[in-house]
Amino acid sequence: MNRVVFDPGHGGVDPGAVSGNAIEKDISLVVALAAADLLAARDDFYIEVTRETDINRDIELSLEDRVAFSDRQNADLFVSVHCNAMAPGSPANGFEVFHYYGSSAGNQAATDVFKAIDRKIPEIAPRSVKEAGFYVIKNTQAPAILVECGFLTSDQDRPNLERPAFQKKYGEAIAAGILQYFGV
Ligand SMILES: [Zn+2]
C-alpha cells in the first residue's frame, strides 16, 4: 500500500497569495483534493489530506501540524500544493516543483510530478525542479515535494488557475506523476 499525504497550502485566516479573485488557499484545495480523490479510488493507495475544507475556525493549520499529521500517517510521500505570487506587474509565470536539499527520493518524486504536469498542463509553462528548505518538505519523515502550480500574479497563468475544471485537471496531472513515482 502506497501511503500519500496531500497538503493543500494555507487555509482559514491564511489565504496565501491573493490576486484579483484568485485565492491560493481555495485553488490549492481543489487541486490537491482532485489528486487525492483519484488515487484514493485505487486499491493500492492509502490517501490522507491535511485539510478537506477551508478551515472553519479563525485559525490556520500550522506547518508543524501538517508535518506531525504526515508523520502520524506514516506517509511514504508528502505532497504540498501551492500557487505562487510575485509583485504585481512582475512577468513571472509557470510551475515549479520543490524537494528538500539533497533528498534523492524527493528529487525523484519532484521530477516525476514535474514531467507529468509538463505533459498534461501545456497551459502553464515549465520552470524547473528545485531544491529548497521550506518547513514542510524539510521536516516530514516522508520524502516530500511542494508544487507551485503557477503564478496568480501572472496574466497568463491566473485565468487558467481560476477555472474549476482546470484545477481538477491539474490535480489529475499531479496524480499521474505520483503513479509514475511509485511505479504503478
Ligand atoms: Zn503557498
Tab-separated table of N, CA and C in Angstrom, residues 44-180:
chain	number	residue	atom	x	y	z
A	44	ASP	N	-4.464	0.296	-4.327
A	44	ASP	CA	-3.051	0.220	-3.930
A	44	ASP	C	-2.549	1.522	-3.293
A	45	PHE	N	-3.483	2.442	-2.976
A	45	PHE	CA	-3.091	3.691	-2.318
A	45	PHE	C	-3.918	3.940	-1.066
A	46	TYR	N	-3.247	4.428	-0.030
A	46	TYR	CA	-3.907	4.937	1.166
A	46	TYR	C	-3.643	6.436	1.178
A	47	ILE	N	-4.703	7.229	1.171
A	47	ILE	CA	-4.581	8.677	0.987
A	47	ILE	C	-5.147	9.424	2.186
A	48	GLU	N	-4.427	10.411	2.655
A	48	GLU	CA	-4.954	11.318	3.663
A	48	GLU	C	-4.664	12.753	3.216
A	49	VAL	N	-5.459	13.689	3.711
A	49	VAL	CA	-5.232	15.101	3.419
A	49	VAL	C	-5.165	15.883	4.730
A	50	THR	N	-4.327	16.923	4.749
A	50	THR	CA	-4.172	17.703	5.982
A	50	THR	C	-5.382	18.593	6.236
A	51	ARG	N	-6.125	18.951	5.176
A	51	ARG	CA	-7.407	19.643	5.361
A	51	ARG	C	-8.294	19.312	4.173
A	52	GLU	N	-9.609	19.162	4.440
A	52	GLU	CA	-10.564	18.816	3.387
A	52	GLU	C	-11.455	19.989	3.028
A	53	THR	N	-11.379	21.055	3.814
A	53	THR	CA	-12.204	22.233	3.589
A	53	THR	C	-11.320	23.439	3.889
A	54	ASP	N	-11.852	24.633	3.637
A	54	ASP	CA	-11.242	25.795	4.266
A	54	ASP	C	-11.449	25.525	5.758
A	55	ILE	N	-10.539	25.917	6.573
A	55	ILE	CA	-10.666	25.567	7.979
A	55	ILE	C	-11.749	26.433	8.612
A	56	ASN	N	-12.754	25.791	9.173
A	56	ASN	CA	-13.919	26.530	9.676
A	56	ASN	C	-13.691	27.099	11.065
A	57	ARG	N	-12.559	27.705	11.246
A	57	ARG	CA	-12.237	28.316	12.528
A	57	ARG	C	-11.403	29.547	12.228
A	58	ASP	N	-11.248	30.396	13.184
A	58	ASP	CA	-10.484	31.621	12.966
A	58	ASP	C	-9.000	31.364	13.175
A	59	ILE	N	-8.557	30.281	12.653
A	59	ILE	CA	-7.155	29.921	12.826
A	59	ILE	C	-6.606	29.418	11.504
A	60	GLU	N	-5.355	29.160	11.482
A	60	GLU	CA	-4.766	28.471	10.355
A	60	GLU	C	-4.228	27.131	10.837
A	61	LEU	N	-4.053	26.231	9.901
A	61	LEU	CA	-3.435	24.943	10.196
A	61	LEU	C	-1.928	25.184	10.164
A	62	SER	N	-1.265	24.962	11.287
A	62	SER	CA	0.149	25.323	11.341
A	62	SER	C	1.000	24.366	10.510
A	63	LEU	N	2.167	24.829	10.147
A	63	LEU	CA	3.092	23.969	9.406
A	63	LEU	C	3.498	22.771	10.261
A	64	GLU	N	3.657	23.010	11.570
A	64	GLU	CA	4.013	21.917	12.490
A	64	GLU	C	2.916	20.852	12.504
A	65	ASP	N	1.640	21.303	12.495
A	65	ASP	CA	0.517	20.357	12.482
A	65	ASP	C	0.537	19.501	11.214
A	66	ARG	N	0.874	20.130	10.110
A	66	ARG	CA	0.868	19.409	8.833
A	66	ARG	C	1.944	18.319	8.832
A	67	VAL	N	3.106	18.671	9.339
A	67	VAL	CA	4.206	17.704	9.398
A	67	VAL	C	3.864	16.571	10.370
A	68	ALA	N	3.339	16.928	11.548
A	68	ALA	CA	3.000	15.913	12.544
A	68	ALA	C	1.930	14.966	12.004
A	69	PHE	N	0.982	15.518	11.252
A	69	PHE	CA	-0.071	14.691	10.651
A	69	PHE	C	0.537	13.672	9.691
A	70	SER	N	1.433	14.144	8.829
A	70	SER	CA	2.082	13.243	7.864
A	70	SER	C	2.843	12.133	8.582
A	71	ASP	N	3.548	12.512	9.630
A	71	ASP	CA	4.339	11.518	10.353
A	71	ASP	C	3.427	10.495	11.042
A	72	ARG	N	2.303	10.960	11.602
A	72	ARG	CA	1.354	10.037	12.245
A	72	ARG	C	0.773	9.055	11.238
A	73	GLN	N	0.603	9.511	9.994
A	73	GLN	CA	0.046	8.636	8.952
A	73	GLN	C	1.101	7.687	8.401
A	74	ASN	N	2.327	7.859	8.845
A	74	ASN	CA	3.417	7.031	8.338
A	74	ASN	C	3.488	7.107	6.805
A	75	ALA	N	3.433	8.336	6.301
A	75	ALA	CA	3.361	8.548	4.857
A	75	ALA	C	4.629	8.072	4.154
A	76	ASP	N	4.433	7.618	2.917
A	76	ASP	CA	5.560	7.305	2.027
A	76	ASP	C	5.918	8.514	1.167
A	77	LEU	N	4.969	9.427	1.034
A	77	LEU	CA	5.210	10.638	0.242
A	77	LEU	C	4.282	11.735	0.760
A	78	PHE	N	4.821	12.932	0.890
A	78	PHE	CA	4.062	14.112	1.319
A	78	PHE	C	4.046	15.089	0.156
A	79	VAL	N	2.851	15.570	-0.214
A	79	VAL	CA	2.710	16.430	-1.387
A	79	VAL	C	1.968	17.708	-0.982
A	80	SER	N	2.683	18.808	-0.928
A	80	SER	CA	2.083	20.093	-0.592
A	80	SER	C	1.782	20.856	-1.879
A	81	VAL	N	0.608	21.479	-1.930
A	81	VAL	CA	0.166	22.150	-3.159
A	81	VAL	C	-0.037	23.636	-2.893
A	82	HIS	N	0.601	24.460	-3.695
A	82	HIS	CA	0.575	25.918	-3.529
A	82	HIS	C	0.455	26.607	-4.882
A	83	CYS	N	0.213	27.921	-4.827
A	83	CYS	CA	0.323	28.777	-6.010
A	83	CYS	C	1.247	29.930	-5.666
A	84	ASN	N	1.992	30.355	-6.640
A	84	ASN	CA	2.994	31.394	-6.466
A	84	ASN	C	2.416	32.796	-6.666
A	85	ALA	N	3.167	33.772	-6.228
A	85	ALA	CA	2.806	35.170	-6.485
A	85	ALA	C	4.080	36.002	-6.504
A	86	MET	N	4.066	37.017	-7.315
A	86	MET	CA	5.154	37.987	-7.350
A	86	MET	C	4.536	39.362	-7.182
A	87	ALA	N	5.371	40.340	-7.066
A	87	ALA	CA	4.852	41.707	-7.012
A	87	ALA	C	4.003	41.965	-8.254
A	88	PRO	N	2.877	42.677	-8.083
A	88	PRO	CA	2.041	42.993	-9.251
A	88	PRO	C	2.882	43.613	-10.363
A	89	GLY	N	2.640	43.174	-11.575
A	89	GLY	CA	3.407	43.705	-12.700
A	89	GLY	C	4.628	42.881	-13.038
A	90	SER	N	5.019	41.965	-12.114
A	90	SER	CA	6.147	41.086	-12.425
A	90	SER	C	5.743	40.126	-13.537
A	91	PRO	N	6.643	39.857	-14.452
A	91	PRO	CA	6.275	38.978	-15.561
A	91	PRO	C	6.376	37.485	-15.223
A	92	ALA	N	6.736	37.124	-13.986
A	92	ALA	CA	6.981	35.712	-13.680
A	92	ALA	C	5.741	34.869	-13.928
A	93	ASN	N	5.964	33.700	-14.502
A	93	ASN	CA	4.871	32.745	-14.706
A	93	ASN	C	5.445	31.335	-14.707
A	94	GLY	N	4.577	30.348	-14.695
A	94	GLY	CA	4.996	28.961	-14.815
A	94	GLY	C	4.926	28.200	-13.507
A	95	PHE	N	5.093	26.860	-13.631
A	95	PHE	CA	5.033	25.987	-12.448
A	95	PHE	C	6.419	25.470	-12.112
A	96	GLU	N	6.599	25.109	-10.839
A	96	GLU	CA	7.867	24.513	-10.392
A	96	GLU	C	7.567	23.540	-9.268
A	97	VAL	N	8.454	22.562	-9.089
A	97	VAL	CA	8.259	21.541	-8.058
A	97	VAL	C	9.517	21.478	-7.204
A	98	PHE	N	9.330	21.619	-5.891
A	98	PHE	CA	10.446	21.664	-4.945
A	98	PHE	C	10.579	20.360	-4.166
A	99	HIS	N	11.820	20.038	-3.786
A	99	HIS	CA	12.068	18.981	-2.805
A	99	HIS	C	13.156	19.498	-1.883
A	100	TYR	N	13.354	18.775	-0.768
A	100	TYR	CA	14.353	19.226	0.197
A	100	TYR	C	15.770	18.980	-0.332
A	101	TYR	N	16.687	19.829	0.084
A	101	TYR	CA	18.096	19.730	-0.324
A	101	TYR	C	18.636	18.312	-0.174
A	102	GLY	N	19.142	17.776	-1.245
A	102	GLY	CA	19.854	16.505	-1.174
A	102	GLY	C	18.988	15.271	-1.046
A	103	SER	N	17.661	15.426	-1.068
A	103	SER	CA	16.787	14.255	-0.948
A	103	SER	C	16.665	13.574	-2.304
A	104	SER	N	17.209	12.356	-2.422
A	104	SER	CA	17.147	11.693	-3.729
A	104	SER	C	15.740	11.185	-4.011
A	105	ALA	N	15.037	10.688	-2.993
A	105	ALA	CA	13.642	10.268	-3.201
A	105	ALA	C	12.782	11.491	-3.514
A	106	GLY	N	13.053	12.590	-2.809
A	106	GLY	CA	12.318	13.821	-3.080
A	106	GLY	C	12.563	14.300	-4.495
A	107	ASN	N	13.803	14.196	-4.950
A	107	ASN	CA	14.135	14.604	-6.316
A	107	ASN	C	13.415	13.734	-7.339
A	108	GLN	N	13.350	12.430	-7.059
A	108	GLN	CA	12.668	11.526	-7.993
A	108	GLN	C	11.187	11.866	-8.071
A	109	ALA	N	10.563	12.063	-6.903
A	109	ALA	CA	9.132	12.393	-6.883
A	109	ALA	C	8.878	13.735	-7.562
A	110	ALA	N	9.726	14.715	-7.255
A	110	ALA	CA	9.553	16.043	-7.852
A	110	ALA	C	9.711	15.972	-9.371
A	111	THR	N	10.681	15.185	-9.825
A	111	THR	CA	10.921	15.062	-11.262
A	111	THR	C	9.748	14.371	-11.955
A	112	ASP	N	9.230	13.303	-11.339
A	112	ASP	CA	8.091	12.595	-11.945
A	112	ASP	C	6.856	13.491	-12.013
A	113	VAL	N	6.607	14.234	-10.951
A	113	VAL	CA	5.433	15.115	-10.943
A	113	VAL	C	5.636	16.280	-11.912
A	114	PHE	N	6.848	16.814	-11.953
A	114	PHE	CA	7.157	17.900	-12.890
A	114	PHE	C	6.892	17.464	-14.333
A	115	LYS	N	7.368	16.265	-14.675
A	115	LYS	CA	7.197	15.778	-16.054
A	115	LYS	C	5.729	15.548	-16.383
A	116	ALA	N	4.977	15.039	-15.410
A	116	ALA	CA	3.544	14.780	-15.655
A	116	ALA	C	2.797	16.093	-15.867
A	117	ILE	N	3.111	17.109	-15.071
A	117	ILE	CA	2.455	18.410	-15.253
A	117	ILE	C	2.851	18.990	-16.614
A	118	ASP	N	4.128	18.881	-16.943
A	118	ASP	CA	4.619	19.419	-18.215
A	118	ASP	C	3.874	18.787	-19.391
A	119	ARG	N	3.571	17.490	-19.251
A	119	ARG	CA	2.906	16.745	-20.323
A	119	ARG	C	1.417	17.093	-20.397
A	120	LYS	N	0.771	17.209	-19.238
A	120	LYS	CA	-0.692	17.292	-19.209
A	120	LYS	C	-1.245	18.707	-19.055
A	121	ILE	N	-0.386	19.651	-18.671
A	121	ILE	CA	-0.856	21.024	-18.434
A	121	ILE	C	-0.049	21.990	-19.313
A	122	PRO	N	-0.274	21.937	-20.632
A	122	PRO	CA	0.508	22.799	-21.530
A	122	PRO	C	0.211	24.290	-21.330
A	123	GLU	N	-0.913	24.585	-20.632
A	123	GLU	CA	-1.287	25.999	-20.450
A	123	GLU	C	-0.330	26.729	-19.511
A	124	ILE	N	0.381	25.987	-18.639
A	124	ILE	CA	1.283	26.617	-17.674
A	124	ILE	C	2.717	26.228	-18.054
A	125	ALA	N	3.559	27.212	-18.224
A	125	ALA	CA	4.924	26.945	-18.694
A	125	ALA	C	5.766	26.257	-17.618
A	126	PRO	N	6.636	25.327	-18.037
A	126	PRO	CA	7.525	24.684	-17.063
A	126	PRO	C	8.642	25.618	-16.631
A	127	ARG	N	8.896	25.682	-15.309
A	127	ARG	CA	10.094	26.346	-14.804
A	127	ARG	C	11.107	25.227	-14.540
A	128	SER	N	11.213	24.712	-13.310
A	128	SER	CA	12.146	23.606	-13.097
A	128	SER	C	11.877	22.901	-11.781
A	129	VAL	N	12.550	21.755	-11.601
A	129	VAL	CA	12.618	21.080	-10.297
A	129	VAL	C	13.679	21.808	-9.483
A	130	LYS	N	13.354	22.142	-8.236
A	130	LYS	CA	14.277	22.928	-7.422
A	130	LYS	C	14.415	22.350	-6.022
A	131	GLU	N	15.556	22.605	-5.417
A	131	GLU	CA	15.766	22.272	-4.010
A	131	GLU	C	15.426	23.497	-3.156
A	132	ALA	N	14.836	23.252	-1.978
A	132	ALA	CA	14.527	24.350	-1.057
A	132	ALA	C	14.433	23.796	0.353
A	133	GLY	N	14.392	24.702	1.322
A	133	GLY	CA	14.320	24.298	2.727
A	133	GLY	C	12.997	24.634	3.374
A	134	PHE	N	11.917	24.703	2.590
A	134	PHE	CA	10.599	25.026	3.162
A	134	PHE	C	10.299	24.080	4.320
A	135	TYR	N	9.628	24.610	5.336
A	135	TYR	CA	9.422	23.847	6.579
A	135	TYR	C	8.820	22.468	6.329
A	136	VAL	N	7.749	22.409	5.546
A	136	VAL	CA	7.043	21.125	5.428
A	136	VAL	C	7.853	20.080	4.665
A	137	ILE	N	8.636	20.496	3.685
A	137	ILE	CA	9.414	19.490	2.956
A	137	ILE	C	10.716	19.166	3.687
A	138	LYS	N	11.116	20.037	4.582
A	138	LYS	CA	12.316	19.760	5.380
A	138	LYS	C	12.027	18.789	6.514
A	139	ASN	N	10.856	18.913	7.122
A	139	ASN	CA	10.626	18.261	8.414
A	139	ASN	C	9.781	16.993	8.393
A	140	THR	N	9.114	16.691	7.294
A	140	THR	CA	8.373	15.424	7.264
A	140	THR	C	9.359	14.267	7.226
A	141	GLN	N	8.971	13.170	7.893
A	141	GLN	CA	9.795	11.957	7.800
A	141	GLN	C	9.761	11.412	6.371
A	142	ALA	N	8.621	11.525	5.723
A	142	ALA	CA	8.474	11.018	4.360
A	142	ALA	C	9.213	11.919	3.380
A	143	PRO	N	9.670	11.348	2.250
A	143	PRO	CA	10.093	12.208	1.139
A	143	PRO	C	8.959	13.163	0.821
A	144	ALA	N	9.303	14.384	0.460
A	144	ALA	CA	8.271	15.412	0.334
A	144	ALA	C	8.529	16.295	-0.866
A	145	ILE	N	7.433	16.724	-1.483
A	145	ILE	CA	7.535	17.700	-2.566
A	145	ILE	C	6.542	18.832	-2.318
A	146	LEU	N	6.827	19.962	-2.917
A	146	LEU	CA	5.923	21.123	-2.854
A	146	LEU	C	5.752	21.633	-4.281
A	147	VAL	N	4.499	21.579	-4.754
A	147	VAL	CA	4.189	22.001	-6.113
A	147	VAL	C	3.699	23.445	-6.073
A	148	GLU	N	4.363	24.316	-6.812
A	148	GLU	CA	3.874	25.675	-7.047
A	148	GLU	C	3.216	25.637	-8.418
A	149	CYS	N	1.872	25.626	-8.429
A	149	CYS	CA	1.120	25.328	-9.655
A	149	CYS	C	1.212	26.398	-10.727
A	150	GLY	N	1.578	27.603	-10.346
A	150	GLY	CA	1.653	28.709	-11.294
A	150	GLY	C	1.575	30.001	-10.509
A	151	PHE	N	1.662	31.107	-11.223
A	151	PHE	CA	1.666	32.424	-10.562
A	151	PHE	C	0.290	33.080	-10.665
A	152	LEU	N	-0.311	33.329	-9.508
A	152	LEU	CA	-1.609	34.015	-9.517
A	152	LEU	C	-1.456	35.446	-9.997
A	153	THR	N	-0.245	35.976	-9.927
A	153	THR	CA	0.009	37.341	-10.392
A	153	THR	C	0.267	37.390	-11.902
A	154	SER	N	0.305	36.226	-12.558
A	154	SER	CA	0.582	36.187	-13.994
A	154	SER	C	-0.719	36.250	-14.789
A	155	ASP	N	-0.795	37.181	-15.722
A	155	ASP	CA	-1.987	37.271	-16.573
A	155	ASP	C	-2.103	36.046	-17.478
A	156	GLN	N	-1.004	35.316	-17.609
A	156	GLN	CA	-1.017	34.094	-18.401
A	156	GLN	C	-1.548	32.916	-17.577
A	157	ASP	N	-1.059	32.786	-16.340
A	157	ASP	CA	-1.417	31.628	-15.505
A	157	ASP	C	-2.775	31.773	-14.828
A	158	ARG	N	-3.061	32.974	-14.295
A	158	ARG	CA	-4.236	33.136	-13.427
A	158	ARG	C	-5.557	32.749	-14.094
A	159	PRO	N	-5.816	33.144	-15.358
A	159	PRO	CA	-7.118	32.784	-15.936
A	159	PRO	C	-7.332	31.278	-15.987
A	160	ASN	N	-6.270	30.516	-16.165
A	160	ASN	CA	-6.395	29.058	-16.133
A	160	ASN	C	-6.583	28.552	-14.713
A	161	LEU	N	-5.756	29.031	-13.815
A	161	LEU	CA	-5.790	28.529	-12.430
A	161	LEU	C	-7.113	28.840	-11.739
A	162	GLU	N	-7.827	29.857	-12.213
A	162	GLU	CA	-9.107	30.231	-11.599
A	162	GLU	C	-10.241	29.277	-11.992
A	163	ARG	N	-10.057	28.501	-13.058
A	163	ARG	CA	-11.161	27.678	-13.578
A	163	ARG	C	-11.243	26.352	-12.830
A	164	PRO	N	-12.415	26.011	-12.266
A	164	PRO	CA	-12.558	24.754	-11.525
A	164	PRO	C	-12.176	23.521	-12.355
A	165	ALA	N	-12.574	23.504	-13.632
A	165	ALA	CA	-12.253	22.330	-14.451
A	165	ALA	C	-10.743	22.204	-14.641
A	166	PHE	N	-10.078	23.338	-14.742
A	166	PHE	CA	-8.617	23.316	-14.900
A	166	PHE	C	-7.950	22.863	-13.598
A	167	GLN	N	-8.483	23.299	-12.471
A	167	GLN	CA	-7.931	22.884	-11.166
A	167	GLN	C	-8.013	21.365	-11.026
A	168	LYS	N	-9.135	20.792	-11.477
A	168	LYS	CA	-9.323	19.343	-11.401
A	168	LYS	C	-8.319	18.629	-12.321
A	169	LYS	N	-8.169	19.168	-13.527
A	169	LYS	CA	-7.212	18.588	-14.477
A	169	LYS	C	-5.791	18.665	-13.907
A	170	TYR	N	-5.513	19.737	-13.207
A	170	TYR	CA	-4.186	19.913	-12.605
A	170	TYR	C	-3.935	18.830	-11.543
A	171	GLY	N	-4.970	18.565	-10.755
A	171	GLY	CA	-4.862	17.506	-9.744
A	171	GLY	C	-4.608	16.153	-10.383
A	172	GLU	N	-5.251	15.917	-11.502
A	172	GLU	CA	-5.062	14.649	-12.215
A	172	GLU	C	-3.629	14.527	-12.729
A	173	ALA	N	-3.054	15.638	-13.151
A	173	ALA	CA	-1.667	15.622	-13.620
A	173	ALA	C	-0.711	15.286	-12.465
A	174	ILE	N	-0.958	15.884	-11.308
A	174	ILE	CA	-0.113	15.585	-10.145
A	174	ILE	C	-0.249	14.108	-9.771
A	175	ALA	N	-1.476	13.596	-9.818
A	175	ALA	CA	-1.693	12.179	-9.505
A	175	ALA	C	-0.929	11.285	-10.476
A	176	ALA	N	-0.920	11.655	-11.749
A	176	ALA	CA	-0.207	10.851	-12.754
A	176	ALA	C	1.286	10.798	-12.434
A	177	GLY	N	1.830	11.907	-11.987
A	177	GLY	CA	3.247	11.921	-11.620
A	177	GLY	C	3.523	11.054	-10.396
A	178	ILE	N	2.589	11.017	-9.476
A	178	ILE	CA	2.751	10.184	-8.282
A	178	ILE	C	2.690	8.704	-8.641
A	179	LEU	N	1.803	8.352	-9.557
A	179	LEU	CA	1.746	6.959	-10.026
A	179	LEU	C	3.088	6.561	-10.631
A	180	GLN	N	3.647	7.461	-11.413
A	180	GLN	CA	4.957	7.220	-12.020
A	180	GLN	C	6.016	6.994	-10.938
